[in-house]
Amino acid sequence: MKQAMDQNLIDSLRNQPVAAQQLLIDGKLQFAQSGQQLPVVSPIDGKVFTSIALADASDVDLAVRAARKAFDSGRWSRMAPAERKKILHRIADKIEAHHAELAVLGVRDNGTEIAMAWKAEPGSAAATFRYYAECVDKINGEITPTPEGTLGLVHREPVGVVAAVVPWNFPLMIGSWKIAPALAAGNSVVLKPSEDASLSLLRLAQLCLDAGLPEGVLNVVTGSGAEAGDALSRHMDVDILTFTGSGPVGRRLLMASAQSNLKRVYLELGGKSPNIVFDDAPDLAHAAKVSAMGIYRNSGQVCVAGTRILVQRSVHEEFVDRLQKIATGLRIGDPLDVTTEIGAVSSARQLAKNLEAVETAVNEGARLRAGGQVLHPIQGGSYMAPTLFDAVTPQMTLAREEVFGPVLAVMPFETEAEALQLANDSVYGLASAVWTGSLSRAHRMVRSIKAGVVHVNTYGGADVTVPLGGMKQSGNGHDKSMHAIDKYQDLKTAWLQL
Ligand code: NAD
């Protein structure tokens, strides 16, 4: 049964004690062999409220062995598809039954405003497991058109052991985008959550076991990227590494693959996504509201955030004024209050990075129109005012580098051709948007913008039915949709002489 968002329910969970967390290997909870734990600090108030196990290469090896053993046993990889489907649906049921618990735990860990986390975290995770549950028994092999006397068959097979390394923003949603299709395809998984947000994924893994997922099919190793993540990326018995995170780490993973067993590496990386507002946009007030939330929600910690707003000169002043009003009027505060519009920045470290980006933008001559400073709605927490710069030029750092914070760059343009040139002037190609009343222009822009998604007259919100993936340095491969299944399967040909 789905739970409705309710302040009393949230308040009853906000201070629940959380025991020291362990790794999940072969269906059993266990501390790291070294016994080391990492304190978990909540960005809501800067207080330590639990700890996670710090896995090293020896723990990672145990997890990969468990995943391989489960795969080879066939207890999941060769289970009848209709049975696998039932278990994936039961996982979705469990997520829905524990919706509030998962949402609150995640928010205590990473500070996302609950109104957003409620939908985007357990809400998306349950929808994702249901979607891939339904795929399991609907993906067929092929009989190819061969000459008389021969038969060509194409089988789809699970690949083996999938390592999934995920970031701290939307861990439950992004984790599920990887775990659910990998499991649906029949693989075993070793999951490495971010050291900054592991709790909701650890709980999800327990719920998977409770739902009947066989032991060893999903293992979780928590700990640092440099140690546990690196060990996974170099492991000789991991077949696929599926990653969401930053570009520099993505590069390391490609190198680790080349230096180990040439495992497949799928990368979902960062962006500097252009959001283009033409003067024929149907409703500028609406465009400003949606565009502002397209950057400021979750304190800008959204991979597809529209961080560069390009506005046609004739409506530029009006649009920036609207953005400024919205940015300065947002309710920033307790992430566990259902009326809060913007919660905490995920960590003090990320907050410091955001402030550095503000300083650089000011030094390079961008004009600060809103925010730029730290806020203190809760003592000890990490909060930042929604920040708006205009007069940003294409050479400025703010126009080129991802901040991953609530810092927006506005740039004017004159013509459609100039908008397109500015939009594509980036090493990234993750997301984008166009606001226009012209259907022809909308389609022209959809064809010409180099990005994995082009929104038209909206920003964000694309559901599990459509793929998400980057072009250029935003990555390769796609999460979500039926296309994600392809990443986790091998094609095998049978060629028969009849
Ligand atoms: P990050 O790259 O620092 O960390 C991501 C994960 O990689 C974490 O689990 C971390 O522990 C692990 N890691 C770090 N160093 C590693 C190493 N040497 N070897 C193996 N694993 C390692 O990213 P982050 O700060 O957690 O997340 C923010 C970044 O993620 C941003 O760049 C953002 O744009 C990107 N992101 C992209 C998408 C997308 O779908 N394209 C979605 C969300 C976030």
PDB file of C-alpha atoms in Angstrom, residues 17 24 31 40 160 182 241 251 263 268 312 326 330 398 405 446-447 456-457:
ATOM      1  CA  PRO A  17      18.136   5.771  16.287  1.00  0.00           C
ATOM      2  CA  LEU A  24      25.630  -7.062   3.088  1.00  0.00           C
ATOM      3  CA  PHE A  31      31.262  -5.525   9.551  1.00  0.00           C
ATOM      4  CA  VAL A  40      27.671   9.547   9.144  1.00  0.00           C
ATOM      5  CA  GLY A 160      27.325 -12.237 -14.793  1.00  0.00           C
ATOM      6  CA  ALA A 182      20.564  -5.691 -13.951  1.00  0.00           C
ATOM      7  CA  LEU A 241      30.758  -1.591 -14.093  1.00  0.00           C
ATOM      8  CA  ARG A 251      37.933   8.546 -16.402  1.00  0.00           C
ATOM      9  CA  LYS A 263      34.989  -5.045 -18.080  1.00  0.00           C
ATOM     10  CA  GLU A 268      26.421   8.625 -16.387  1.00  0.00           C
ATOM     11  CA  GLN A 312      16.490  35.986 -25.877  1.00  0.00           C
ATOM     12  CA  ILE A 326      11.684  33.519  -7.295  1.00  0.00           C
ATOM     13  CA  LEU A 330      12.101  30.341  -1.877  1.00  0.00           C
ATOM     14  CA  LEU A 398      30.585  29.380 -14.516  1.00  0.00           C
ATOM     15  CA  GLY A 405      25.149  23.494  -6.286  1.00  0.00           C
ATOM     16  CA  VAL A 446      15.353  18.962 -30.547  1.00  0.00           C
ATOM     17  CA  ARG A 447      17.278  17.806 -33.623  1.00  0.00           C
ATOM     18  CA  VAL A 456      10.156  21.412 -24.531  1.00  0.00           C
ATOM     19  CA  ASN A 457       8.177  23.939 -22.476  1.00  0.00           C
TER      20      ASN A 457
END
